[in-house]
CSV table of C-alpha atoms and ligand atoms in Angstrom, one decimal:
chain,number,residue,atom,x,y,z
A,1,UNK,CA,65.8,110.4,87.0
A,2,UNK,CA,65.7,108.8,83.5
A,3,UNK,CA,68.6,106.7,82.4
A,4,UNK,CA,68.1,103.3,80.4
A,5,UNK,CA,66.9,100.4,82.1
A,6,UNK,CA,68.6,97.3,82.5
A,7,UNK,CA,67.8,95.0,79.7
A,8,UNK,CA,66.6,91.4,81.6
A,9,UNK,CA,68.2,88.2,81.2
A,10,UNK,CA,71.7,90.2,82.7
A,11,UNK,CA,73.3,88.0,84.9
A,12,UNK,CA,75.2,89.8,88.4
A,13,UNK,CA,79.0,90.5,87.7
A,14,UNK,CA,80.3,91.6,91.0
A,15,UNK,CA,80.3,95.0,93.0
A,16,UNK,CA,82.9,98.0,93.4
A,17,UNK,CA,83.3,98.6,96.9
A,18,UNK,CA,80.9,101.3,98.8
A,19,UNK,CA,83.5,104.6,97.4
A,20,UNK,CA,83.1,107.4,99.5
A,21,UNK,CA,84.1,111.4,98.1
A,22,UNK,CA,88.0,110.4,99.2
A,23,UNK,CA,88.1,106.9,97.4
A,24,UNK,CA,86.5,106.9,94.2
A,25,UNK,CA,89.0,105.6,92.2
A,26,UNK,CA,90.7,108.8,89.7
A,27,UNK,CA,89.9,106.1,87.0
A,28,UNK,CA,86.1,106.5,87.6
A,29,UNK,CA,86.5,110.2,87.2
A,30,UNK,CA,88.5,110.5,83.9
A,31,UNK,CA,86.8,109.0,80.7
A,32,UNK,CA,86.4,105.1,80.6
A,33,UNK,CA,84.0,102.5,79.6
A,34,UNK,CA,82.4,99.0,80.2
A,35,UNK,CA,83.4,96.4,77.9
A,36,UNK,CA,81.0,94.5,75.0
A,37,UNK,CA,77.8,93.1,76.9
A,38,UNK,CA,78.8,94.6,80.4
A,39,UNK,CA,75.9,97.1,82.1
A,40,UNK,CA,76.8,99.1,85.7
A,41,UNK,CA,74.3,100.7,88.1
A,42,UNK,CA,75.7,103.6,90.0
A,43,UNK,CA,73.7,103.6,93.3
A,44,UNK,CA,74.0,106.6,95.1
A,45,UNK,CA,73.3,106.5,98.5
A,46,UNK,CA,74.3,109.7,99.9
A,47,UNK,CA,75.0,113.2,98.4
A,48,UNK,CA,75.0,114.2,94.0
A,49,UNK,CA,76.9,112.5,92.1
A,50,UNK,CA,77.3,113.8,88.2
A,51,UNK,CA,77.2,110.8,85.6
A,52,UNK,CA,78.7,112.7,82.5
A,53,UNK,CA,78.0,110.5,78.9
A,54,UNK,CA,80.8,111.4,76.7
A,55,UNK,CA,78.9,110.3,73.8
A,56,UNK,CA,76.0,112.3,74.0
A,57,UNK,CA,77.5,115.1,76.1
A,58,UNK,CA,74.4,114.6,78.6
A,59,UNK,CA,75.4,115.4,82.2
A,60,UNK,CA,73.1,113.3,84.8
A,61,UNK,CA,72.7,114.4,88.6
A,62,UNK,CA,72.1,111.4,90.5
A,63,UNK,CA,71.1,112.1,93.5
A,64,UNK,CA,70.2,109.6,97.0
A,65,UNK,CA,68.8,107.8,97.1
A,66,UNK,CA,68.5,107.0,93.2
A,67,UNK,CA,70.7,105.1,90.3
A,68,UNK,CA,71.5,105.3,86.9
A,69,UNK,CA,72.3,102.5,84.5
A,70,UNK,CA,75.4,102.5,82.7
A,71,UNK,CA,75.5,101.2,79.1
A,72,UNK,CA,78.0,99.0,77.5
A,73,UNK,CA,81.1,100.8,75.6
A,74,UNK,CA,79.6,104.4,76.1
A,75,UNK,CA,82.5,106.7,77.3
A,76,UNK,CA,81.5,108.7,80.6
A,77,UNK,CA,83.4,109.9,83.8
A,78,UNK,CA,81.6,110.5,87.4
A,79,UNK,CA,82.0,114.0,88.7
A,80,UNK,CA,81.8,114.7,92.5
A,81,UNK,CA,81.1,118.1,94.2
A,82,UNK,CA,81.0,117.0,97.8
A,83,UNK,CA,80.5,114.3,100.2
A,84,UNK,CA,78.6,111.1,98.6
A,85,UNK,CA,78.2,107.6,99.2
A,86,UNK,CA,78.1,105.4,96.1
A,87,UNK,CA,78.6,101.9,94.8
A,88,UNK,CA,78.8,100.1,91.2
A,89,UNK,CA,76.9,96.8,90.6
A,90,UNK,CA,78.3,95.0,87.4
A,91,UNK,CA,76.5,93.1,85.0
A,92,UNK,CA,77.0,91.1,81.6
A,93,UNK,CA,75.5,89.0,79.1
A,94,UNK,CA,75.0,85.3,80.5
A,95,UNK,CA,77.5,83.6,78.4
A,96,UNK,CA,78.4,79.8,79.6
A,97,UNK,CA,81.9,79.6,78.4
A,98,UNK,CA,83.0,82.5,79.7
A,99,UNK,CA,84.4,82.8,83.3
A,100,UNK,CA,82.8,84.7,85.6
A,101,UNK,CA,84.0,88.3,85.5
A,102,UNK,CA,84.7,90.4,88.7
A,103,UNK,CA,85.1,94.2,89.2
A,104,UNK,CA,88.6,93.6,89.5
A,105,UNK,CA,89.1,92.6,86.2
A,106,UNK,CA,88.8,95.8,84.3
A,107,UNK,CA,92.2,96.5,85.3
A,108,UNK,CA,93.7,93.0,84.7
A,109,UNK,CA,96.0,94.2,81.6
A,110,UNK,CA,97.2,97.2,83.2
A,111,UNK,CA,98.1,95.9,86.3
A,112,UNK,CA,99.3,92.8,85.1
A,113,UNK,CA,101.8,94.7,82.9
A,114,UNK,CA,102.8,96.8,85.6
A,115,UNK,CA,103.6,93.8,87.5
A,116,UNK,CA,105.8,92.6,85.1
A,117,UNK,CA,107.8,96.0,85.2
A,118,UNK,CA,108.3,95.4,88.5
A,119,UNK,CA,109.7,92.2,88.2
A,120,UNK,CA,112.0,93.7,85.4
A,121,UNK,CA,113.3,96.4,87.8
A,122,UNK,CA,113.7,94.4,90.9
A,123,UNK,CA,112.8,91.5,93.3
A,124,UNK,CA,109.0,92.6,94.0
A,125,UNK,CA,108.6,90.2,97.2
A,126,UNK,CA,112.0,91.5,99.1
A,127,UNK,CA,111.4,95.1,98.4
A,128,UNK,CA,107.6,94.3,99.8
A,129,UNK,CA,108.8,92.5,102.9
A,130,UNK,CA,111.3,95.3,103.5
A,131,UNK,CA,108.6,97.8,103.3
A,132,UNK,CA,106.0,95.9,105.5
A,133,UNK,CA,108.1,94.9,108.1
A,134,UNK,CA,108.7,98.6,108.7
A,135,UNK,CA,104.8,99.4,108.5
A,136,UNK,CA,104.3,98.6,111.9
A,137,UNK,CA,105.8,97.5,114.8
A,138,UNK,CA,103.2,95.6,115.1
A,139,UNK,CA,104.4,93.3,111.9
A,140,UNK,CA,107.8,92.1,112.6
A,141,UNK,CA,106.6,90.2,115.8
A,142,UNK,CA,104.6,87.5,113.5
A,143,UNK,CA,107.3,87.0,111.0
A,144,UNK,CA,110.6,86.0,114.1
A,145,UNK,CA,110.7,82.6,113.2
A,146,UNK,CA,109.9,82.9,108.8
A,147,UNK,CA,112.5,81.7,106.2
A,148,UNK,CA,112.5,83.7,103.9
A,149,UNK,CA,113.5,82.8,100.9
A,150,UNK,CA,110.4,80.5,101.2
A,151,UNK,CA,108.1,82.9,102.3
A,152,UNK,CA,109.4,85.5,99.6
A,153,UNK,CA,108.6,82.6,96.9
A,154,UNK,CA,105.5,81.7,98.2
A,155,UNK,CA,104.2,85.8,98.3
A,156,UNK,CA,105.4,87.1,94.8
A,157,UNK,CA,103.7,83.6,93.4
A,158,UNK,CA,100.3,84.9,95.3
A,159,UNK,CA,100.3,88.1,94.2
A,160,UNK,CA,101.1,86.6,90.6
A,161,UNK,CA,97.8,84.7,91.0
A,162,UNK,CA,95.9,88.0,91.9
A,163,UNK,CA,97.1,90.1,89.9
A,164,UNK,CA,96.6,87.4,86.6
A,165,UNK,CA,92.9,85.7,88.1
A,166,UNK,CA,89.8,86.7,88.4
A,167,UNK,CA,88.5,85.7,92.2
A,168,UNK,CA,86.1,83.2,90.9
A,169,UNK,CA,88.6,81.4,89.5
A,170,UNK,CA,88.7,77.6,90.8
A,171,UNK,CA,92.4,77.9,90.9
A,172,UNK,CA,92.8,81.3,92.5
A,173,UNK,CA,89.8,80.7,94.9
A,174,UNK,CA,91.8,77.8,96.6
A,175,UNK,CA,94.2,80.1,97.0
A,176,UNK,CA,92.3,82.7,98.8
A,177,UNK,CA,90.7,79.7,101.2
A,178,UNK,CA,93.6,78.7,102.3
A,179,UNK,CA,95.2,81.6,102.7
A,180,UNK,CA,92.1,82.1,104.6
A,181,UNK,CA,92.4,79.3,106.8
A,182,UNK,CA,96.2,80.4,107.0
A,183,UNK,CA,95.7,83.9,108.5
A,184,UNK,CA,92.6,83.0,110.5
A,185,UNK,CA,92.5,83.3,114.1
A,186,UNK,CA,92.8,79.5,114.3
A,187,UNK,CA,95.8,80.7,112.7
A,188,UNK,CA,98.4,83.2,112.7
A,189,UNK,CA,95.6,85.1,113.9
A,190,UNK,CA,96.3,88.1,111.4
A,191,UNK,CA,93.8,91.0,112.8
A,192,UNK,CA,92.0,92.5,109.9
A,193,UNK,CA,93.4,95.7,110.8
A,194,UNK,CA,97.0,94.8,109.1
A,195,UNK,CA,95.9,94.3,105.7
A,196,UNK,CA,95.9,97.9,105.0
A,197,UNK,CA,99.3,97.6,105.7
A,198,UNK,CA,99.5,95.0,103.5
A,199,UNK,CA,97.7,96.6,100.7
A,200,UNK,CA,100.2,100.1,101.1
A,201,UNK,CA,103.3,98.1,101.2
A,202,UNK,CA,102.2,96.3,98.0
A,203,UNK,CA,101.5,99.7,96.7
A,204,UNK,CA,104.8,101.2,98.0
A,205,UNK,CA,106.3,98.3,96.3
A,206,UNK,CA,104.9,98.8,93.2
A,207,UNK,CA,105.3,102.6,93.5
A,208,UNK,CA,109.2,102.1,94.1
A,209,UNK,CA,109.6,99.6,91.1
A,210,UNK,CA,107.5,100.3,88.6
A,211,UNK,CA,108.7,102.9,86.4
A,212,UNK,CA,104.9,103.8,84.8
A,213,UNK,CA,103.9,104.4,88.4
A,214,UNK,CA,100.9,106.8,87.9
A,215,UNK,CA,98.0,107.3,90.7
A,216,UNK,CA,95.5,106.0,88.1
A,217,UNK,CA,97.4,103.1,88.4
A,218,UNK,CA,97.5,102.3,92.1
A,219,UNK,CA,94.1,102.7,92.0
A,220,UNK,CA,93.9,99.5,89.8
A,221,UNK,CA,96.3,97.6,91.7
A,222,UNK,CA,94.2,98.6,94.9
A,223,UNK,CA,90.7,97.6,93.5
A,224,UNK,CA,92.3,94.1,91.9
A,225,UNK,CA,93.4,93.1,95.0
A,226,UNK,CA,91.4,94.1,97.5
A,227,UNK,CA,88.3,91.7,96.2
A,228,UNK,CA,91.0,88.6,97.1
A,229,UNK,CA,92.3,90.3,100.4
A,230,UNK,CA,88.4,90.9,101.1
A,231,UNK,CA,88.0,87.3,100.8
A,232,UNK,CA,90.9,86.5,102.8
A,233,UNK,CA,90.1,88.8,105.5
A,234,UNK,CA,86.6,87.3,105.9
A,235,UNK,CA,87.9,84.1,106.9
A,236,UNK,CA,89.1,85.4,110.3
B,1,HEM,C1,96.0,89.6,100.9
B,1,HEM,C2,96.9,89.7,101.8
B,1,HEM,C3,97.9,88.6,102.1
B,1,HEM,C4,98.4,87.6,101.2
B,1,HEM,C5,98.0,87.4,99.7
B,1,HEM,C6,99.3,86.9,102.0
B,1,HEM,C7,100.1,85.8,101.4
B,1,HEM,C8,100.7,84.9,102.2
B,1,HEM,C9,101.4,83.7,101.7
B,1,HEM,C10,101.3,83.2,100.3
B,1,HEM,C11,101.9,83.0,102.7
B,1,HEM,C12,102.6,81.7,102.7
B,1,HEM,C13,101.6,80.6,102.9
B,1,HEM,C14,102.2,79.2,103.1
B,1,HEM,O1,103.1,79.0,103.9
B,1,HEM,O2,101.8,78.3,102.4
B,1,HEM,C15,101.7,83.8,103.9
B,1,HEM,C16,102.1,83.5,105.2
B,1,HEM,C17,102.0,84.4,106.2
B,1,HEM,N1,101.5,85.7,106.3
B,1,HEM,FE1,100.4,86.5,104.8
B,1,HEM,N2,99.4,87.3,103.2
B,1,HEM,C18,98.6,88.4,103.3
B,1,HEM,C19,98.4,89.2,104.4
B,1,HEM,C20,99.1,89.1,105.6
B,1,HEM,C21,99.1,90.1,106.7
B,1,HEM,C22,98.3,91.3,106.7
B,1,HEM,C23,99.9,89.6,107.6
B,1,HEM,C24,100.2,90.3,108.9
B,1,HEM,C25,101.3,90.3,109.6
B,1,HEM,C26,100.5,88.3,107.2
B,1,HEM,C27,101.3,87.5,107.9
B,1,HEM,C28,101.7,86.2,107.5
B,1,HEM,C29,102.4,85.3,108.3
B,1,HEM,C30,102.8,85.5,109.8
B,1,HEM,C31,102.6,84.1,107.5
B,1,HEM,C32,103.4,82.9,108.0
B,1,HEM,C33,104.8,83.1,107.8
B,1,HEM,C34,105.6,81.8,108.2
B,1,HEM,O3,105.3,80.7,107.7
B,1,HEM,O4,106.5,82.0,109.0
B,1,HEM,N3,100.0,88.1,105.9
B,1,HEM,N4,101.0,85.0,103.6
């Protein structure tokens, strides 16, 4: 297919995660753009997906295994019609003084706001524990000899971190290494199964407190964690 090429000299800004028909995120499909100096590819790697340019009113088939590139500040949406496969590689203007941008960050604002809501309406960290603990049976069991007023400190000041910095951030990536080291086997030995829990009770929480809870916005609360949880997860 045509699309514009990718002008050289770009340098890599991160990946979406591999989206499949049920998890593209609703923001993808509703009208959005890049930022300034920031390209995408949309790989496709099974099924049709429909790259729609707002600007132009073009509508693109992209089928697998092909790619279109994704300009700066034009306003598109992705439309699916069935089962794909499909990933967004992100790129930007080399620019030395700026930090390195993840995928994460194109919802920073909104989901830093909406984090500040919650604090507004409530105590984020107890109403998450409350909610996780009952995720599982499976949860309670590693949390029988926690204080919590600690713990609850030390969680709502993480998810601060998160939600505010990027995950190549010096400060944050310490974080997310020990953390790592943490929840590793060597560890509490926190089975990578459980941070879906983790994710949904953080998503409850947020659900339950924020009152400009929208599905577009879980969505951005889901994709700005999940590249630290990833990272945190790997360690294991
Ligand atoms: C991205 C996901 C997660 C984040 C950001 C996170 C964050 C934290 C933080 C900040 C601490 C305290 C660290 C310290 O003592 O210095 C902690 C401890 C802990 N976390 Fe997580 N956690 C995550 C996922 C999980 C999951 C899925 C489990 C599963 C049960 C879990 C179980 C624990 C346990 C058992 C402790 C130790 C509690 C204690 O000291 O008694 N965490 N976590």
């Amino acid at each position: 297919m045509a699309t514009a090429k990718l002008p050289e000299g770009l340098v890599p800004a991160g990946s979406s995660l591999s989206f499949t028909e049920d998890t593209v995120p609703e923001a993808l499909q509703k009208e959005h753009a890049l930022g300034p100096g920031h390209w995408g590819v949309l790989h496709v790697f099974a099924g049709t997906v429909c790259f729609v340019d707002l600007a132009t009113g073009t509508e693109t088939e992209v089928t697998a295994p092909d790619h279109a590139v994704i300009q700066p500040e034009t306003p598109h949406h992705l439309r699916l019609a069935g089962p794909v496969q499909c990933r967004i590689d992100f790129f930007r203007k080399p620019d030395d003084d700026a930090p390195m941008r993840t995928p994460g960050s194109f919802a920073e604002a909104e989901v830093r706001q909406s984090f500040a809501r919650c604090e507004a309406a409530g105590d984020f960290a107890e109403t998450f524990y409350t909610t996780f603990l009952n995720a599982s049976p499976a949860i309670a069991p590693f949390f029988a000899q926690t204080e919590f007023g600690r713990q609850r400190k030390l969680l709502r000041d993480s998810v601060y971190l998160m939600v505010t910095h990027d995950v190549s951030d010096p400060e944050m990536r310490a974080l997310l290494d020990k953390l790592g080291n943490l929840h590793s086997r060597a560890g509490r030995n926190i089975a990578p199964k459980l941070y879906e829990l983790w994710l949904d009770s953080i998503c409850a929480t947020v659900k339950e407190l924020d009152p400009e809870w929208s599905q577009t916005l879980e969505d951005h609360w889901r994709v700005r964690l999940r590249a630290g949880m990833q990272i945190i997860m790997a360690a294991y």
